[in-house]
Amino acid sequence: MNRNREQWSSKWGFVLASAGSAIGIGAIWKLPYIASNAGGGAFFLLFTALTFLVVLPILIGEFIVGRSSQSDAIHSYKVLAPGTYWSWLGKMGVFGSILVLAFYAVVGGWILGYIVKAISGSVSHGNQAQLALQFDLVTANTAIAIAGTGIFLLLNVLVVTQGIRAGIERVSKIILPALFILFIILIIRSLTLPNALAGLHYFLSPDFSKIDSKTIIVILGQAFFSLSVGISLMVTYGSYLNRKTSIPGSSAVVAILSVIISLFVCLAIFPAVFSFGVVPNMGPGILFVILPSIFNQLPFGTFFFIVFLILFFFAALSSSFSLLETATAPFMKRLGGRKLGTWIMGGIIFLLTIPAALSFGIWSHVTIFGLTIFAASDYLASNIILPLGALFTAIFVGFRLPRQLLWDEFTASSRFGKKLFFVWLLLLKYVAPLAIILVFLYATGIIPS
């Protein structure tokens, strides 16, 4: 046990920070158009089932790895499995964290640009075609792309340099409650719009005909993305956790909050877009084209759109804190401590993020397997590294760690008994790995759809 390691100040500080890591762009930006293309309610049912049966058991496992080792993403595996090659799993997690942070930073930069535009009034008029053109111009603008990405990463650095309690935890305690309040307001407003029930019906009526092997891997990737599992974020956060906090109880709360926010997103967006005769299947433009056009038609719409953008920006920040912390923690001692190490790593990540930031402008012609650098980074992280990382985490925790260690960590300060422990272990060792493997076999065509 590393007694000098910083710790969360309370259980709820840890839960809110972990939920903040889970609730961000993955839940708000990607979810509506994924749900729209995956059968609406059918998507949400599968998403919820996969979250609790596949992803939650692995989330618990990652917290156990972090708390029992009291070390960062890479050294946790060296502590728990010395003399083996398991540390590569942590290294893959750090690499995945950098990829996802690149994705977050670029979108965060767009949000910053749109906050400025909304305040200036330049998105408070115009039809969807004009707003779509404006979105293309913003994302293709080199200065906006690089400046926005840089500012987003700078804010991350400023928070993470303050440490776990004074930085990440303190900000998360403000952001998460604010997000819930805003979404409740938006849901109420959305459900009172004309024809809002059509959107609600679309979301609540599952269309399983749209579910195939390809959509299942996307849904599973979204579940991993939404709970930040598979790239050692929760190993890192778990390493700052004391033994007075129940890991299974806290993990369940994080999963429930993630699913609730995902439900809130759908309830806020689907009725609104259907009220104005739009199907939310146009990808990232839903936040930067469809929503502005809807807010423009509502009383005080510009104000609410600005508030939505600001809180969406904060949600992106709360998620990215864990990404920067995971990427930096293994190298802090080598780079001169938390503050200097975070500044150095932040600068390195900024340089690595520039190609993704320029993927919609001067580097739009640069492709990897037919995808832009931005899209390739997102696909590699969400649909390959996260599920693979989760698979090997399940194998490591379930088959490599001693049963007594798992029992001690699972039951510490917990009301969960022996039966639930064995249910969790069964899901972790067999159900979760099998689900991930089957999805990959279907996706690669080895098993026909």
Short mmCIF file of N, CA, C and O in Angstrom, two decimals, residues 24-128:
data_model
loop_
_atom_site.label_atom_id
_atom_site.label_comp_id
_atom_site.label_asym_id
_atom_site.label_seq_id
_atom_site.Cartn_x
_atom_site.Cartn_y
_atom_site.Cartn_z
N GLY A 24 -19.97 12.05 -20.77
CA GLY A 24 -19.34 13.13 -21.53
C GLY A 24 -19.74 13.07 -22.98
O GLY A 24 -20.91 12.84 -23.30
N ILE A 25 -18.80 13.24 -23.85
CA ILE A 25 -19.08 13.25 -25.29
C ILE A 25 -19.70 11.93 -25.72
O ILE A 25 -20.59 11.89 -26.55
N GLY A 26 -19.22 10.81 -25.12
CA GLY A 26 -19.73 9.51 -25.50
C GLY A 26 -21.23 9.39 -25.28
O GLY A 26 -21.94 8.79 -26.08
N ALA A 27 -21.73 9.96 -24.18
CA ALA A 27 -23.15 9.86 -23.86
C ALA A 27 -23.97 10.91 -24.59
O ALA A 27 -25.10 10.65 -24.97
N ILE A 28 -23.41 12.10 -24.78
CA ILE A 28 -24.20 13.21 -25.30
C ILE A 28 -24.01 13.41 -26.81
O ILE A 28 -24.98 13.60 -27.55
N TRP A 29 -22.78 13.33 -27.27
CA TRP A 29 -22.49 13.65 -28.67
C TRP A 29 -22.73 12.47 -29.59
O TRP A 29 -23.34 12.60 -30.65
N LYS A 30 -22.28 11.29 -29.20
CA LYS A 30 -22.36 10.13 -30.09
C LYS A 30 -23.67 9.37 -29.96
O LYS A 30 -24.15 8.79 -30.93
N LEU A 31 -24.26 9.36 -28.75
CA LEU A 31 -25.37 8.47 -28.49
C LEU A 31 -26.61 8.71 -29.35
O LEU A 31 -27.19 7.74 -29.84
N PRO A 32 -27.07 9.94 -29.58
CA PRO A 32 -28.32 10.12 -30.33
C PRO A 32 -28.27 9.53 -31.74
O PRO A 32 -29.21 8.86 -32.17
N TYR A 33 -27.17 9.77 -32.47
CA TYR A 33 -27.16 9.25 -33.84
C TYR A 33 -26.87 7.76 -33.88
O TYR A 33 -27.32 7.06 -34.80
N ILE A 34 -26.16 7.22 -32.88
CA ILE A 34 -25.99 5.77 -32.80
C ILE A 34 -27.34 5.12 -32.51
O ILE A 34 -27.72 4.13 -33.14
N ALA A 35 -28.08 5.69 -31.57
CA ALA A 35 -29.40 5.16 -31.23
C ALA A 35 -30.34 5.24 -32.42
O ALA A 35 -31.14 4.32 -32.66
N SER A 36 -30.26 6.32 -33.16
CA SER A 36 -31.14 6.50 -34.31
C SER A 36 -30.89 5.45 -35.38
O SER A 36 -31.81 4.94 -36.01
N ASN A 37 -29.62 5.09 -35.57
CA ASN A 37 -29.26 4.11 -36.59
C ASN A 37 -29.35 2.68 -36.09
O ASN A 37 -29.11 1.74 -36.86
N ALA A 38 -29.63 2.50 -34.80
CA ALA A 38 -29.65 1.15 -34.22
C ALA A 38 -30.99 0.81 -33.59
O ALA A 38 -31.06 0.08 -32.61
N GLY A 39 -32.06 1.34 -34.15
CA GLY A 39 -33.39 0.92 -33.73
C GLY A 39 -33.97 1.63 -32.54
O GLY A 39 -34.90 1.12 -31.90
N GLY A 40 -33.46 2.83 -32.18
CA GLY A 40 -34.07 3.60 -31.10
C GLY A 40 -34.09 2.85 -29.78
O GLY A 40 -33.07 2.64 -29.12
N GLY A 41 -35.29 2.41 -29.39
CA GLY A 41 -35.44 1.69 -28.13
C GLY A 41 -34.68 0.38 -28.10
O GLY A 41 -34.23 -0.07 -27.04
N ALA A 42 -34.53 -0.27 -29.26
CA ALA A 42 -33.75 -1.51 -29.32
C ALA A 42 -32.31 -1.25 -28.91
O ALA A 42 -31.70 -2.05 -28.18
N PHE A 43 -31.78 -0.13 -29.38
CA PHE A 43 -30.43 0.25 -28.97
C PHE A 43 -30.34 0.41 -27.46
O PHE A 43 -29.44 -0.12 -26.82
N PHE A 44 -31.30 1.14 -26.88
CA PHE A 44 -31.19 1.45 -25.46
C PHE A 44 -31.33 0.19 -24.61
O PHE A 44 -30.65 0.04 -23.59
N LEU A 45 -32.20 -0.73 -25.00
CA LEU A 45 -32.33 -1.98 -24.26
C LEU A 45 -31.04 -2.79 -24.29
O LEU A 45 -30.56 -3.29 -23.26
N LEU A 46 -30.45 -2.91 -25.49
CA LEU A 46 -29.18 -3.65 -25.60
C LEU A 46 -28.05 -2.92 -24.89
O LEU A 46 -27.21 -3.54 -24.23
N PHE A 47 -28.04 -1.61 -25.01
CA PHE A 47 -27.02 -0.80 -24.35
C PHE A 47 -27.07 -0.99 -22.83
O PHE A 47 -26.05 -1.19 -22.18
N THR A 48 -28.28 -0.96 -22.26
CA THR A 48 -28.44 -1.14 -20.82
C THR A 48 -28.02 -2.55 -20.39
O THR A 48 -27.30 -2.72 -19.39
N ALA A 49 -28.46 -3.56 -21.15
CA ALA A 49 -28.11 -4.94 -20.82
C ALA A 49 -26.61 -5.17 -20.88
O ALA A 49 -26.01 -5.77 -19.97
N LEU A 50 -25.97 -4.68 -21.94
CA LEU A 50 -24.52 -4.85 -22.07
C LEU A 50 -23.76 -4.07 -21.00
O LEU A 50 -22.72 -4.52 -20.52
N THR A 51 -24.30 -2.92 -20.62
CA THR A 51 -23.65 -2.12 -19.57
C THR A 51 -23.57 -2.89 -18.26
O THR A 51 -22.51 -2.95 -17.63
N PHE A 52 -24.68 -3.51 -17.86
CA PHE A 52 -24.72 -4.17 -16.56
C PHE A 52 -24.18 -5.60 -16.58
O PHE A 52 -23.60 -6.05 -15.58
N LEU A 53 -24.32 -6.30 -17.68
CA LEU A 53 -23.88 -7.69 -17.73
C LEU A 53 -22.45 -7.87 -18.21
O LEU A 53 -21.78 -8.84 -17.85
N VAL A 54 -21.96 -6.93 -19.01
CA VAL A 54 -20.63 -7.07 -19.60
C VAL A 54 -19.66 -6.02 -19.07
O VAL A 54 -18.55 -6.34 -18.64
N VAL A 55 -20.09 -4.76 -19.09
CA VAL A 55 -19.16 -3.67 -18.79
C VAL A 55 -19.00 -3.45 -17.28
O VAL A 55 -17.89 -3.25 -16.79
N LEU A 56 -20.11 -3.47 -16.52
CA LEU A 56 -20.03 -3.24 -15.07
C LEU A 56 -19.10 -4.23 -14.37
O LEU A 56 -18.30 -3.81 -13.52
N PRO A 57 -19.18 -5.54 -14.65
CA PRO A 57 -18.24 -6.46 -14.00
C PRO A 57 -16.77 -6.10 -14.25
O PRO A 57 -15.93 -6.24 -13.36
N ILE A 58 -16.48 -5.61 -15.46
CA ILE A 58 -15.10 -5.24 -15.78
C ILE A 58 -14.73 -3.93 -15.09
O ILE A 58 -13.59 -3.74 -14.66
N LEU A 59 -15.70 -3.01 -14.97
CA LEU A 59 -15.47 -1.77 -14.24
C LEU A 59 -15.06 -2.08 -12.80
O LEU A 59 -14.09 -1.50 -12.28
N ILE A 60 -15.78 -3.00 -12.16
CA ILE A 60 -15.41 -3.42 -10.81
C ILE A 60 -14.00 -3.99 -10.79
O ILE A 60 -13.20 -3.69 -9.89
N GLY A 61 -13.68 -4.79 -11.80
CA GLY A 61 -12.34 -5.37 -11.89
C GLY A 61 -11.25 -4.33 -12.02
O GLY A 61 -10.18 -4.44 -11.40
N GLU A 62 -11.50 -3.29 -12.80
CA GLU A 62 -10.49 -2.23 -12.96
C GLU A 62 -10.29 -1.48 -11.65
O GLU A 62 -9.15 -1.15 -11.29
N PHE A 63 -11.37 -1.20 -10.94
CA PHE A 63 -11.22 -0.53 -9.64
C PHE A 63 -10.42 -1.41 -8.67
O PHE A 63 -9.60 -0.90 -7.89
N ILE A 64 -10.64 -2.72 -8.72
CA ILE A 64 -9.89 -3.63 -7.85
C ILE A 64 -8.41 -3.62 -8.19
O ILE A 64 -7.56 -3.58 -7.29
N VAL A 65 -8.09 -3.62 -9.47
CA VAL A 65 -6.69 -3.55 -9.89
C VAL A 65 -6.04 -2.28 -9.36
O VAL A 65 -4.93 -2.31 -8.81
N GLY A 66 -6.72 -1.16 -9.50
CA GLY A 66 -6.16 0.11 -9.07
C GLY A 66 -5.99 0.19 -7.56
O GLY A 66 -4.91 0.55 -7.07
N ARG A 67 -7.05 -0.15 -6.79
CA ARG A 67 -6.96 0.01 -5.34
C ARG A 67 -5.99 -1.00 -4.72
O ARG A 67 -5.25 -0.66 -3.79
N SER A 68 -5.99 -2.22 -5.20
CA SER A 68 -5.12 -3.23 -4.59
C SER A 68 -3.65 -2.97 -4.88
O SER A 68 -2.77 -3.33 -4.08
N SER A 69 -3.35 -2.31 -5.99
CA SER A 69 -1.95 -2.02 -6.34
C SER A 69 -1.50 -0.64 -5.87
O SER A 69 -0.30 -0.42 -5.68
N GLN A 70 -2.47 0.28 -5.72
CA GLN A 70 -2.16 1.67 -5.35
C GLN A 70 -1.11 2.26 -6.29
O GLN A 70 -0.18 2.94 -5.88
N SER A 71 -1.31 1.98 -7.60
CA SER A 71 -0.33 2.46 -8.57
C SER A 71 -1.03 2.84 -9.87
O SER A 71 -2.24 2.62 -10.03
N ASP A 72 -0.29 3.40 -10.80
CA ASP A 72 -0.84 3.90 -12.05
C ASP A 72 -1.17 2.77 -13.02
O ASP A 72 -0.97 1.59 -12.72
N ALA A 73 -1.65 3.13 -14.21
CA ALA A 73 -2.15 2.15 -15.17
C ALA A 73 -1.10 1.12 -15.57
O ALA A 73 -1.43 -0.06 -15.76
N ILE A 74 0.14 1.53 -15.71
CA ILE A 74 1.19 0.61 -16.15
C ILE A 74 1.76 -0.18 -14.98
O ILE A 74 1.85 -1.41 -15.01
N HIS A 75 2.11 0.52 -13.91
CA HIS A 75 2.78 -0.13 -12.78
C HIS A 75 1.83 -0.98 -11.94
O HIS A 75 2.29 -1.83 -11.17
N SER A 76 0.51 -0.78 -12.07
CA SER A 76 -0.44 -1.63 -11.35
C SER A 76 -0.21 -3.10 -11.70
O SER A 76 -0.21 -3.98 -10.82
N TYR A 77 0.00 -3.37 -12.99
CA TYR A 77 0.17 -4.75 -13.43
C TYR A 77 1.54 -5.29 -13.04
O TYR A 77 1.70 -6.49 -12.82
N LYS A 78 2.51 -4.39 -12.94
CA LYS A 78 3.83 -4.82 -12.47
C LYS A 78 3.80 -5.17 -10.99
O LYS A 78 4.50 -6.08 -10.55
N VAL A 79 2.96 -4.45 -10.23
CA VAL A 79 2.83 -4.73 -8.80
C VAL A 79 2.10 -6.05 -8.57
O VAL A 79 2.51 -6.88 -7.74
N LEU A 80 1.02 -6.26 -9.33
CA LEU A 80 0.16 -7.43 -9.11
C LEU A 80 0.65 -8.68 -9.83
O LEU A 80 0.32 -9.80 -9.43
N ALA A 81 1.41 -8.49 -10.90
CA ALA A 81 1.92 -9.65 -11.66
C ALA A 81 3.38 -9.40 -12.02
O ALA A 81 3.74 -9.25 -13.18
N PRO A 82 4.26 -9.35 -11.01
CA PRO A 82 5.67 -9.05 -11.25
C PRO A 82 6.33 -10.13 -12.11
O PRO A 82 6.00 -11.32 -12.01
N GLY A 83 7.25 -9.69 -12.95
CA GLY A 83 7.98 -10.62 -13.79
C GLY A 83 7.20 -11.15 -14.97
O GLY A 83 7.64 -12.09 -15.63
N THR A 84 6.04 -10.57 -15.26
CA THR A 84 5.23 -10.99 -16.40
C THR A 84 5.13 -9.85 -17.42
O THR A 84 5.66 -8.76 -17.20
N TYR A 85 4.43 -10.13 -18.50
CA TYR A 85 4.27 -9.11 -19.55
C TYR A 85 2.92 -8.40 -19.47
O TYR A 85 2.52 -7.71 -20.40
N TRP A 86 2.19 -8.55 -18.34
CA TRP A 86 0.87 -7.96 -18.24
C TRP A 86 0.88 -6.44 -18.27
O TRP A 86 -0.15 -5.80 -18.54
N SER A 87 2.03 -5.81 -18.03
CA SER A 87 2.08 -4.35 -18.04
C SER A 87 1.74 -3.78 -19.43
O SER A 87 1.41 -2.60 -19.55
N TRP A 88 1.83 -4.64 -20.47
CA TRP A 88 1.46 -4.15 -21.81
C TRP A 88 -0.01 -3.73 -21.85
O TRP A 88 -0.39 -2.87 -22.64
N LEU A 89 -0.84 -4.35 -20.98
CA LEU A 89 -2.25 -3.98 -20.93
C LEU A 89 -2.40 -2.53 -20.46
O LEU A 89 -3.21 -1.77 -21.00
N GLY A 90 -1.61 -2.15 -19.47
CA GLY A 90 -1.62 -0.76 -19.02
C GLY A 90 -1.07 0.18 -20.07
O GLY A 90 -1.57 1.30 -20.25
N LYS A 91 -0.04 -0.27 -20.79
CA LYS A 91 0.54 0.57 -21.85
C LYS A 91 -0.47 0.80 -22.96
O LYS A 91 -0.56 1.91 -23.51
N MET A 92 -1.22 -0.25 -23.31
CA MET A 92 -2.27 -0.10 -24.33
C MET A 92 -3.33 0.87 -23.84
O MET A 92 -3.88 1.67 -24.61
N GLY A 93 -3.63 0.81 -22.51
CA GLY A 93 -4.60 1.73 -21.95
C GLY A 93 -4.15 3.18 -22.03
O GLY A 93 -4.93 4.07 -22.36
N VAL A 94 -2.87 3.42 -21.76
CA VAL A 94 -2.33 4.78 -21.86
C VAL A 94 -2.40 5.27 -23.30
O VAL A 94 -2.80 6.42 -23.57
N PHE A 95 -2.05 4.40 -24.25
CA PHE A 95 -2.14 4.76 -25.67
C PHE A 95 -3.59 5.06 -26.05
O PHE A 95 -3.87 6.05 -26.75
N GLY A 96 -4.51 4.22 -25.60
CA GLY A 96 -5.92 4.44 -25.88
C GLY A 96 -6.43 5.73 -25.27
O GLY A 96 -7.23 6.45 -25.88
N SER A 97 -5.95 6.06 -24.06
CA SER A 97 -6.34 7.31 -23.41
C SER A 97 -5.92 8.52 -24.24
O SER A 97 -6.68 9.49 -24.38
N ILE A 98 -4.73 8.45 -24.80
CA ILE A 98 -4.25 9.55 -25.63
C ILE A 98 -5.09 9.68 -26.89
O ILE A 98 -5.44 10.80 -27.32
N LEU A 99 -5.46 8.54 -27.50
CA LEU A 99 -6.31 8.57 -28.70
C LEU A 99 -7.67 9.20 -28.40
O LEU A 99 -8.14 10.05 -29.15
N VAL A 100 -8.29 8.74 -27.31
CA VAL A 100 -9.61 9.28 -26.96
C VAL A 100 -9.51 10.75 -26.58
O VAL A 100 -10.39 11.55 -26.93
N LEU A 101 -8.44 11.14 -25.90
CA LEU A 101 -8.26 12.54 -25.53
C LEU A 101 -8.10 13.40 -26.78
O LEU A 101 -8.60 14.54 -26.81
N ALA A 102 -7.46 12.86 -27.80
CA ALA A 102 -7.34 13.60 -29.06
C ALA A 102 -8.73 13.87 -29.64
O ALA A 102 -9.04 14.99 -30.08
N PHE A 103 -9.57 12.85 -29.62
CA PHE A 103 -10.95 12.97 -30.10
C PHE A 103 -11.72 14.00 -29.27
O PHE A 103 -12.39 14.89 -29.80
N TYR A 104 -11.60 13.89 -27.93
CA TYR A 104 -12.29 14.82 -27.03
C TYR A 104 -11.82 16.26 -27.23
O TYR A 104 -12.62 17.19 -27.21
N ALA A 105 -10.52 16.41 -27.37
CA ALA A 105 -9.95 17.76 -27.48
C ALA A 105 -10.44 18.47 -28.74
O ALA A 105 -10.73 19.67 -28.72
N VAL A 106 -10.54 17.72 -29.83
CA VAL A 106 -11.00 18.32 -31.08
C VAL A 106 -12.46 18.76 -30.95
O VAL A 106 -12.82 19.89 -31.29
N VAL A 107 -13.32 17.86 -30.44
CA VAL A 107 -14.73 18.22 -30.27
C VAL A 107 -14.87 19.34 -29.24
O VAL A 107 -15.69 20.25 -29.40
N GLY A 108 -14.06 19.28 -28.18
CA GLY A 108 -14.08 20.36 -27.19
C GLY A 108 -13.74 21.70 -27.82
O GLY A 108 -14.32 22.74 -27.46
N GLY A 109 -12.80 21.69 -28.76
CA GLY A 109 -12.46 22.91 -29.48
C GLY A 109 -13.62 23.43 -30.31
O GLY A 109 -13.87 24.64 -30.38
N TRP A 110 -14.34 22.50 -30.95
CA TRP A 110 -15.53 22.91 -31.70
C TRP A 110 -16.56 23.57 -30.78
O TRP A 110 -17.14 24.59 -31.14
N ILE A 111 -16.77 22.96 -29.61
CA ILE A 111 -17.76 23.51 -28.68
C ILE A 111 -17.37 24.92 -28.27
O ILE A 111 -18.21 25.83 -28.21
N LEU A 112 -16.09 25.13 -27.99
CA LEU A 112 -15.61 26.47 -27.64
C LEU A 112 -15.92 27.45 -28.76
O LEU A 112 -16.40 28.58 -28.51
N GLY A 113 -15.64 27.05 -29.99
CA GLY A 113 -15.93 27.92 -31.13
C GLY A 113 -17.40 28.26 -31.23
O GLY A 113 -17.77 29.41 -31.51
N TYR A 114 -18.25 27.28 -30.96
CA TYR A 114 -19.69 27.50 -31.04
C TYR A 114 -20.21 28.33 -29.88
O TYR A 114 -21.19 29.06 -30.02
N ILE A 115 -19.57 28.22 -28.71
CA ILE A 115 -19.97 29.09 -27.60
C ILE A 115 -19.75 30.55 -27.97
O ILE A 115 -20.61 31.41 -27.75
N VAL A 116 -18.60 30.83 -28.56
CA VAL A 116 -18.30 32.20 -29.01
C VAL A 116 -19.31 32.64 -30.06
O VAL A 116 -19.84 33.76 -30.01
N LYS A 117 -19.61 31.74 -31.02
CA LYS A 117 -20.56 32.10 -32.08
C LYS A 117 -21.97 32.32 -31.52
O LYS A 117 -22.68 33.23 -31.94
N ALA A 118 -22.37 31.48 -30.56
CA ALA A 118 -23.71 31.62 -29.98
C ALA A 118 -23.84 32.91 -29.21
O ALA A 118 -24.86 33.60 -29.29
N ILE A 119 -22.79 33.26 -28.45
CA ILE A 119 -22.82 34.51 -27.69
C ILE A 119 -22.87 35.71 -28.63
O ILE A 119 -23.56 36.71 -28.36
N SER A 120 -22.16 35.63 -29.76
CA SER A 120 -22.15 36.73 -30.72
C SER A 120 -23.42 36.80 -31.56
O SER A 120 -23.64 37.77 -32.29
N GLY A 121 -24.24 35.73 -31.48
CA GLY A 121 -25.50 35.72 -32.21
C GLY A 121 -25.44 35.16 -33.60
O GLY A 121 -26.43 35.16 -34.33
N SER A 122 -24.30 34.62 -34.01
CA SER A 122 -24.15 34.16 -35.39
C SER A 122 -24.79 32.80 -35.65
O SER A 122 -24.84 32.35 -36.79
N VAL A 123 -25.26 32.10 -34.59
CA VAL A 123 -25.99 30.85 -34.81
C VAL A 123 -27.45 30.98 -34.37
O VAL A 123 -28.15 29.99 -34.23
N SER A 124 -27.89 32.20 -34.14
CA SER A 124 -29.25 32.42 -33.68
C SER A 124 -30.21 32.69 -34.84
O SER A 124 -31.32 33.14 -34.63
N HIS A 125 -29.75 32.44 -36.05
CA HIS A 125 -30.62 32.58 -37.21
C HIS A 125 -30.11 31.64 -38.29
O HIS A 125 -29.06 31.05 -38.16
N GLY A 126 -30.89 31.48 -39.32
CA GLY A 126 -30.47 30.61 -40.42
C GLY A 126 -31.14 29.26 -40.35
O GLY A 126 -31.47 28.76 -39.29
N ASN A 127 -31.33 28.66 -41.53
CA ASN A 127 -31.93 27.34 -41.60
C ASN A 127 -30.85 26.26 -41.46
O ASN A 127 -29.67 26.56 -41.29
N GLN A 128 -31.28 24.98 -41.55
CA GLN A 128 -30.34 23.89 -41.32
C GLN A 128 -29.24 23.87 -42.37
O GLN A 128 -28.08 23.52 -42.06
#
